[in-house]
Amino acid sequence: MKLRSLVAAAALALGGAAFAQTTVLKIGYATAPDSHYGVGSKVFCDEVEKGTQGRYKCQYFPNSALGGEREQIEAIQLGTQDLVNTSTGPVGNFVPEVKIVDIPFLFRDYDHARKVMDGPIGQDLLAKFPSRGIIALAWTENGFRHMTNSKRDIVEPSDAKGLKMRTMENKVHMDGYRAFGILPTPMAFPELFGALQQGTVDGQENPIPVILSAKFSQVQKHLSLTGHVYSPALLLLSPKVWNKLSDADKKVFLEAAKKGGAAQRVKVNEDENNGIAQLEQQGMKVVRNVDKPAFQAALKTPYEGYAKEFGAANIKKIQDVQ
Ligand code: EAX
């Protein structure tokens, strides 16, 4: 082949490569790569890479490597981070309407919660994010939250009374937990293991997948299956990335996020089915006969506040979804 043709071929190849340049997306989440957040994030990223023919790839930052969930959401707004797979814990500080789904004992079970999030109510909430500088691609899932502590079994609210419990930075949760007699201490997730280890707080509450992944059995003796809150999660994207996407790529990202959320829910199911036995084997004492009606009855006053804040009809709309 003549030199001129060689040079032309090389230029074409290089030029072609430039057109298919790869953008690396930084995605963060709170727990380990093999956790529910890791599984959901990986499926999402794999689907995006496939759907964009490799033009978009992820760089993963598990274990709160990029900070707490609130910090990561702020970074999404600033455009210094591309994606976060986060619980709704701190989200209400950015999109107040989302706080309604954090109400204790609002959801009957996983089927009910997933139907609400995937239906008009949940989808309408996703539409509230762009005006606050965040793109909410899809609901993923953290799970039903249970209480752990280092002091005693918790069967009814009187057992929880006086315990210093770490909570998320979430007023809806804290108002509810105060009614249980708990002393709520809001704290970012990355500080939690150390606080439990040093006894700065007596306990915390989180879904089984988080308790497992964060190895809380090393620093907590008692697990009570209170299931007092359903903790939704979200795949959030920076508008800095979204606004550069073609319509076709936007569709790829949205479909990929739905698949990631579905995979995350499967992992939550698995952890719910196998995780409690694992935690018992790791030495935790598990209370299964929690007096949930007593906890629900204790929420009478906070529910009056929730009705004022969110509208009794809106709360009932969620409760009535079958
Ligand atoms: O999203 O802060 C929390 O307790 C969250 O459940 C945890 O970060 C996983």
Short mmCIF file of C-alpha atoms and ligand atoms in Angstrom, two decimals:
data_model
loop_
_atom_site.label_atom_id
_atom_site.label_comp_id
_atom_site.label_asym_id
_atom_site.label_seq_id
_atom_site.Cartn_x
_atom_site.Cartn_y
_atom_site.Cartn_z
CA MET A 1 0.00 0.00 0.00
CA LYS A 2 1.46 3.45 -0.97
CA LEU A 3 2.58 5.68 1.95
CA ARG A 4 -0.14 8.20 1.08
CA SER A 5 -2.88 5.55 1.43
CA LEU A 6 -1.36 4.33 4.71
CA VAL A 7 -1.41 7.87 6.14
CA ALA A 8 -5.01 8.36 4.94
CA ALA A 9 -6.09 5.05 6.49
CA ALA A 10 -4.41 5.94 9.79
CA ALA A 11 -6.03 9.38 9.83
CA LEU A 12 -9.43 7.82 9.13
CA ALA A 13 -8.98 5.29 11.91
CA LEU A 14 -7.87 8.00 14.37
CA GLY A 15 -10.62 10.29 13.22
CA GLY A 16 -13.15 7.47 13.65
CA ALA A 17 -11.85 6.77 17.14
CA ALA A 18 -12.30 10.43 18.05
CA PHE A 19 -16.00 10.26 17.05
CA ALA A 20 -16.56 7.19 19.35
CA GLN A 21 -14.78 8.84 22.33
CA THR A 22 -15.74 7.24 25.68
CA THR A 23 -17.17 9.35 28.51
CA VAL A 24 -16.49 7.93 31.97
CA LEU A 25 -19.32 8.50 34.48
CA LYS A 26 -18.52 8.65 38.21
CA ILE A 27 -21.19 6.76 40.20
CA GLY A 28 -21.25 6.61 44.01
CA TYR A 29 -23.22 4.69 46.64
CA ALA A 30 -23.07 3.94 50.35
CA THR A 31 -22.40 0.22 50.58
CA ALA A 32 -20.10 -2.50 49.21
CA PRO A 33 -19.92 -3.55 45.52
CA ASP A 34 -21.71 -6.87 46.30
CA SER A 35 -24.58 -5.06 48.06
CA HIS A 36 -28.01 -4.20 46.65
CA TYR A 37 -26.73 -0.74 45.62
CA GLY A 38 -23.70 -2.33 43.95
CA VAL A 39 -25.85 -4.80 42.01
CA GLY A 40 -28.31 -2.13 40.87
CA SER A 41 -25.52 0.27 39.88
CA LYS A 42 -23.63 -2.40 37.90
CA VAL A 43 -26.71 -3.48 35.94
CA PHE A 44 -27.48 0.17 35.15
CA CYS A 45 -23.90 0.86 34.00
CA ASP A 46 -23.65 -2.32 31.94
CA GLU A 47 -26.92 -1.46 30.17
CA VAL A 48 -25.74 2.10 29.47
CA GLU A 49 -22.40 0.90 28.08
CA LYS A 50 -24.20 -1.63 25.87
CA GLY A 51 -26.89 0.79 24.76
CA THR A 52 -24.40 3.51 23.82
CA GLN A 53 -21.94 1.15 22.11
CA GLY A 54 -19.33 1.93 24.75
CA ARG A 55 -19.59 5.72 24.44
CA TYR A 56 -20.52 5.85 28.16
CA LYS A 57 -18.82 3.76 30.86
CA CYS A 58 -18.93 3.93 34.69
CA GLN A 59 -16.23 4.38 37.27
CA TYR A 60 -17.56 3.01 40.59
CA PHE A 61 -17.16 4.65 44.02
CA PRO A 62 -18.75 2.21 46.55
CA ASN A 63 -18.60 2.39 50.38
CA SER A 64 -19.35 6.13 50.56
CA ALA A 65 -15.98 6.85 48.87
CA LEU A 66 -17.40 10.15 47.58
CA GLY A 67 -18.97 11.06 50.96
CA GLY A 68 -22.40 10.78 52.57
CA GLU A 69 -25.57 10.63 50.49
CA ARG A 70 -26.41 14.31 51.07
CA GLU A 71 -22.87 15.32 49.97
CA GLN A 72 -23.16 13.18 46.82
CA ILE A 73 -26.52 14.70 45.88
CA GLU A 74 -25.00 18.18 46.25
CA ALA A 75 -22.14 17.04 43.97
CA ILE A 76 -24.71 15.86 41.39
CA GLN A 77 -26.28 19.35 41.43
CA LEU A 78 -22.83 20.96 41.07
CA GLY A 79 -21.83 18.56 38.29
CA THR A 80 -18.70 17.37 40.11
CA GLN A 81 -20.21 13.86 40.33
CA ASP A 82 -22.25 12.23 37.58
CA LEU A 83 -24.46 9.66 39.33
CA VAL A 84 -25.51 8.54 42.81
CA ASN A 85 -27.60 5.55 43.84
CA THR A 86 -29.02 6.86 47.12
CA SER A 87 -31.72 6.26 49.71
CA THR A 88 -34.37 8.98 50.03
CA GLY A 89 -32.92 9.75 53.50
CA PRO A 90 -31.51 13.21 52.73
CA VAL A 91 -33.44 13.72 49.46
CA GLY A 92 -36.27 15.64 51.17
CA ASN A 93 -33.77 18.45 51.81
CA PHE A 94 -33.55 18.91 48.03
CA VAL A 95 -37.03 17.86 46.84
CA PRO A 96 -39.44 18.35 49.78
CA GLU A 97 -42.35 16.55 48.07
CA VAL A 98 -40.40 13.26 48.32
CA LYS A 99 -40.60 13.30 52.14
CA ILE A 100 -44.13 11.81 52.04
CA VAL A 101 -42.71 8.38 51.15
CA ASP A 102 -40.54 8.43 54.29
CA ILE A 103 -43.54 8.33 56.67
CA PRO A 104 -43.24 5.42 59.13
CA PHE A 105 -45.62 2.46 58.60
CA LEU A 106 -46.98 4.09 55.40
CA PHE A 107 -46.46 0.98 53.24
CA ARG A 108 -47.94 -2.44 54.01
CA ASP A 109 -45.20 -4.52 52.37
CA TYR A 110 -42.77 -4.60 49.41
CA ASP A 111 -45.51 -5.30 46.88
CA HIS A 112 -47.45 -2.23 48.04
CA ALA A 113 -44.35 0.00 48.09
CA ARG A 114 -43.15 -1.06 44.65
CA LYS A 115 -46.62 -0.56 43.16
CA VAL A 116 -46.74 3.00 44.53
CA MET A 117 -43.21 3.91 43.35
CA ASP A 118 -43.73 2.44 39.87
CA GLY A 119 -47.24 3.94 39.56
CA PRO A 120 -48.45 7.53 38.99
CA ILE A 121 -47.61 8.68 42.54
CA GLY A 122 -43.97 7.58 42.37
CA GLN A 123 -43.49 8.66 38.78
CA ASP A 124 -44.97 12.12 39.52
CA LEU A 125 -42.38 12.50 42.28
CA LEU A 126 -39.54 11.81 39.82
CA ALA A 127 -40.81 14.74 37.73
CA LYS A 128 -40.21 17.11 40.69
CA PHE A 129 -36.40 16.72 40.53
CA PRO A 130 -35.30 18.62 37.37
CA SER A 131 -36.46 22.02 38.71
CA ARG A 132 -34.11 21.37 41.68
CA GLY A 133 -31.13 20.68 39.44
CA ILE A 134 -31.26 16.88 39.64
CA ILE A 135 -32.36 14.26 37.08
CA ALA A 136 -34.12 11.32 38.78
CA LEU A 137 -33.77 8.41 36.34
CA ALA A 138 -35.68 5.76 38.32
CA TRP A 139 -36.61 4.42 41.75
CA THR A 140 -34.27 1.72 42.99
CA GLU A 141 -34.67 0.33 46.55
CA ASN A 142 -33.07 0.27 49.98
CA GLY A 143 -35.72 -1.78 51.83
CA PHE A 144 -37.79 -1.90 55.02
CA ARG A 145 -35.81 -0.52 57.93
CA HIS A 146 -35.30 -2.42 61.21
CA MET A 147 -33.81 -1.32 64.55
CA THR A 148 -30.48 -2.55 65.94
CA ASN A 149 -28.90 -1.58 69.26
CA SER A 150 -26.22 -2.66 71.72
CA LYS A 151 -28.36 -2.59 74.88
CA ARG A 152 -31.54 -4.69 74.78
CA ASP A 153 -34.30 -6.47 72.86
CA ILE A 154 -36.89 -4.10 71.41
CA VAL A 155 -40.38 -5.64 71.30
CA GLU A 156 -42.52 -2.55 71.91
CA PRO A 157 -41.94 1.25 72.08
CA SER A 158 -41.24 1.21 75.83
CA ASP A 159 -38.16 -0.95 75.07
CA ALA A 160 -36.87 1.69 72.64
CA LYS A 161 -37.49 4.53 75.09
CA GLY A 162 -34.33 6.43 76.00
CA LEU A 163 -32.10 4.73 73.42
CA LYS A 164 -29.78 7.12 71.58
CA MET A 165 -30.37 6.03 67.99
CA ARG A 166 -28.60 7.33 64.90
CA THR A 167 -31.08 8.38 62.26
CA MET A 168 -30.73 9.66 58.71
CA GLU A 169 -30.86 13.43 58.23
CA ASN A 170 -34.60 13.15 57.78
CA LYS A 171 -37.16 15.14 59.83
CA VAL A 172 -40.06 12.83 58.94
CA HIS A 173 -38.17 9.89 60.41
CA MET A 174 -37.01 11.86 63.48
CA ASP A 175 -40.52 13.12 64.33
CA GLY A 176 -41.79 9.52 64.18
CA TYR A 177 -38.94 8.05 66.19
CA ARG A 178 -39.33 10.63 68.97
CA ALA A 179 -42.89 9.33 69.40
CA PHE A 180 -41.36 5.88 70.07
CA GLY A 181 -39.38 7.48 72.91
CA ILE A 182 -36.12 7.26 70.96
CA LEU A 183 -33.50 10.04 71.22
CA PRO A 184 -32.75 10.60 67.49
CA THR A 185 -29.19 11.56 66.48
CA PRO A 186 -28.98 12.48 62.76
CA MET A 187 -25.65 11.43 61.25
CA ALA A 188 -24.21 10.77 57.78
CA PHE A 189 -23.85 7.07 57.00
CA PRO A 190 -20.01 7.04 56.68
CA GLU A 191 -19.71 8.04 60.37
CA LEU A 192 -22.14 5.40 61.62
CA PHE A 193 -19.98 2.29 62.06
CA GLY A 194 -17.42 4.24 64.15
CA ALA A 195 -20.17 5.83 66.25
CA LEU A 196 -21.64 2.40 67.02
CA GLN A 197 -18.19 1.00 67.78
CA GLN A 198 -17.38 3.82 70.22
CA GLY A 199 -20.86 3.78 71.76
CA THR A 200 -21.53 7.38 70.74
CA VAL A 201 -24.96 6.07 69.82
CA ASP A 202 -26.70 2.96 71.21
CA GLY A 203 -28.23 1.89 67.92
CA GLN A 204 -29.43 2.67 64.43
CA GLU A 205 -32.04 1.57 61.94
CA ASN A 206 -31.48 0.28 58.42
CA PRO A 207 -32.72 -2.40 56.00
CA ILE A 208 -31.29 -5.93 56.24
CA PRO A 209 -29.19 -5.42 53.06
CA VAL A 210 -27.43 -2.44 54.69
CA ILE A 211 -27.00 -4.13 58.10
CA LEU A 212 -25.44 -7.08 56.27
CA SER A 213 -23.23 -5.11 53.89
CA ALA A 214 -22.01 -2.67 56.57
CA LYS A 215 -21.22 -5.59 58.91
CA PHE A 216 -23.17 -4.03 61.80
CA SER A 217 -23.28 -7.43 63.53
CA GLN A 218 -19.69 -6.63 64.60
CA VAL A 219 -20.89 -3.66 66.68
CA GLN A 220 -24.57 -4.37 67.40
CA LYS A 221 -26.01 -7.21 69.51
CA HIS A 222 -29.77 -6.78 69.11
CA LEU A 223 -31.82 -6.74 65.89
CA SER A 224 -35.59 -6.09 66.10
CA LEU A 225 -37.61 -6.66 62.94
CA THR A 226 -39.65 -3.49 63.37
CA GLY A 227 -39.98 -2.75 59.61
CA HIS A 228 -41.02 0.71 60.76
CA VAL A 229 -40.16 2.55 57.51
CA TYR A 230 -39.90 1.60 53.85
CA SER A 231 -36.73 3.21 52.49
CA PRO A 232 -36.99 3.87 48.73
CA ALA A 233 -33.84 4.66 46.77
CA LEU A 234 -33.11 6.57 43.59
CA LEU A 235 -30.67 6.67 40.68
CA LEU A 236 -29.88 10.38 40.32
CA LEU A 237 -27.96 11.92 37.39
CA SER A 238 -26.31 15.30 37.02
CA PRO A 239 -28.06 17.63 34.54
CA LYS A 240 -24.53 18.37 33.25
CA VAL A 241 -24.53 14.85 31.77
CA TRP A 242 -28.24 14.70 30.88
CA ASN A 243 -28.22 17.92 28.87
CA LYS A 244 -25.47 16.56 26.59
CA LEU A 245 -27.32 13.34 25.77
CA SER A 246 -29.11 12.79 22.48
CA ASP A 247 -32.79 11.81 22.73
CA ALA A 248 -31.79 8.26 21.86
CA ASP A 249 -29.18 8.15 24.64
CA LYS A 250 -31.65 9.66 27.14
CA LYS A 251 -33.95 6.72 26.38
CA VAL A 252 -31.03 4.31 26.93
CA PHE A 253 -30.24 5.88 30.34
CA LEU A 254 -33.89 5.73 31.45
CA GLU A 255 -34.35 2.11 30.37
CA ALA A 256 -31.03 1.15 31.96
CA ALA A 257 -32.08 2.79 35.26
CA LYS A 258 -35.33 0.80 35.30
CA LYS A 259 -33.35 -2.42 34.79
CA GLY A 260 -30.92 -1.40 37.53
CA GLY A 261 -33.80 -0.74 39.91
CA ALA A 262 -35.36 -4.13 39.12
CA ALA A 263 -32.04 -5.90 39.76
CA GLN A 264 -31.62 -4.00 43.03
CA ARG A 265 -35.05 -5.15 44.20
CA VAL A 266 -34.14 -8.77 43.43
CA LYS A 267 -31.03 -8.41 45.60
CA VAL A 268 -33.13 -6.87 48.40
CA ASN A 269 -35.48 -9.87 48.19
CA GLU A 270 -32.50 -12.23 48.44
CA ASP A 271 -31.05 -10.38 51.43
CA GLU A 272 -34.45 -10.29 53.14
CA ASN A 273 -34.79 -14.07 52.67
CA ASN A 274 -31.27 -15.11 53.67
CA GLY A 275 -29.86 -12.18 55.63
CA ILE A 276 -31.56 -12.60 59.01
CA ALA A 277 -30.20 -16.14 59.44
CA GLN A 278 -26.75 -14.86 58.41
CA LEU A 279 -26.93 -12.08 61.02
CA GLU A 280 -27.96 -14.62 63.68
CA GLN A 281 -24.98 -16.80 62.72
CA GLN A 282 -22.82 -13.69 63.12
CA GLY A 283 -24.06 -13.43 66.73
CA MET A 284 -27.02 -11.01 66.57
CA LYS A 285 -30.03 -11.70 68.80
CA VAL A 286 -33.11 -11.28 66.59
CA VAL A 287 -36.55 -10.24 67.89
CA ARG A 288 -39.19 -11.41 65.41
CA ASN A 289 -42.32 -10.83 67.55
CA VAL A 290 -42.19 -7.03 67.45
CA ASP A 291 -45.47 -5.42 68.62
CA LYS A 292 -45.95 -3.38 65.42
CA PRO A 293 -49.48 -2.19 66.36
CA ALA A 294 -47.98 -0.59 69.49
CA PHE A 295 -45.40 1.25 67.37
CA GLN A 296 -48.14 2.32 64.94
CA ALA A 297 -50.36 3.53 67.81
CA ALA A 298 -47.47 5.63 69.12
CA LEU A 299 -47.47 7.56 65.83
CA LYS A 300 -50.89 9.19 66.37
CA THR A 301 -49.49 12.70 66.98
CA PRO A 302 -46.78 12.61 64.27
CA TYR A 303 -49.43 11.46 61.77
CA GLU A 304 -51.43 14.62 62.58
CA GLY A 305 -48.30 16.58 61.64
CA TYR A 306 -47.74 14.50 58.47
CA ALA A 307 -51.38 15.13 57.43
CA LYS A 308 -50.85 18.88 57.86
CA GLU A 309 -47.57 18.81 55.90
CA PHE A 310 -48.50 16.46 53.05
CA GLY A 311 -52.34 16.44 53.05
CA ALA A 312 -54.36 13.62 54.61
CA ALA A 313 -55.82 12.82 51.18
CA ASN A 314 -52.34 12.35 49.67
CA ILE A 315 -51.33 9.99 52.47
CA LYS A 316 -54.59 8.06 52.04
CA LYS A 317 -54.00 7.85 48.26
CA ILE A 318 -50.75 6.00 48.96
CA GLN A 319 -52.28 3.78 51.64
CA ASP A 320 -55.18 2.84 49.33
CA VAL A 321 -52.98 1.59 46.43
CA GLN A 322 -53.68 -2.16 46.09
O1 EAX B 1 -28.64 4.18 51.69
O2 EAX B 1 -27.99 6.47 55.74
C1 EAX B 1 -28.60 5.37 55.77
O3 EAX B 1 -28.93 4.80 56.81
C2 EAX B 1 -28.96 4.73 54.44
O4 EAX B 1 -29.93 3.74 54.64
C3 EAX B 1 -27.71 4.10 53.89
O5 EAX B 1 -26.87 5.15 53.58
C4 EAX B 1 -27.99 3.33 52.59
#
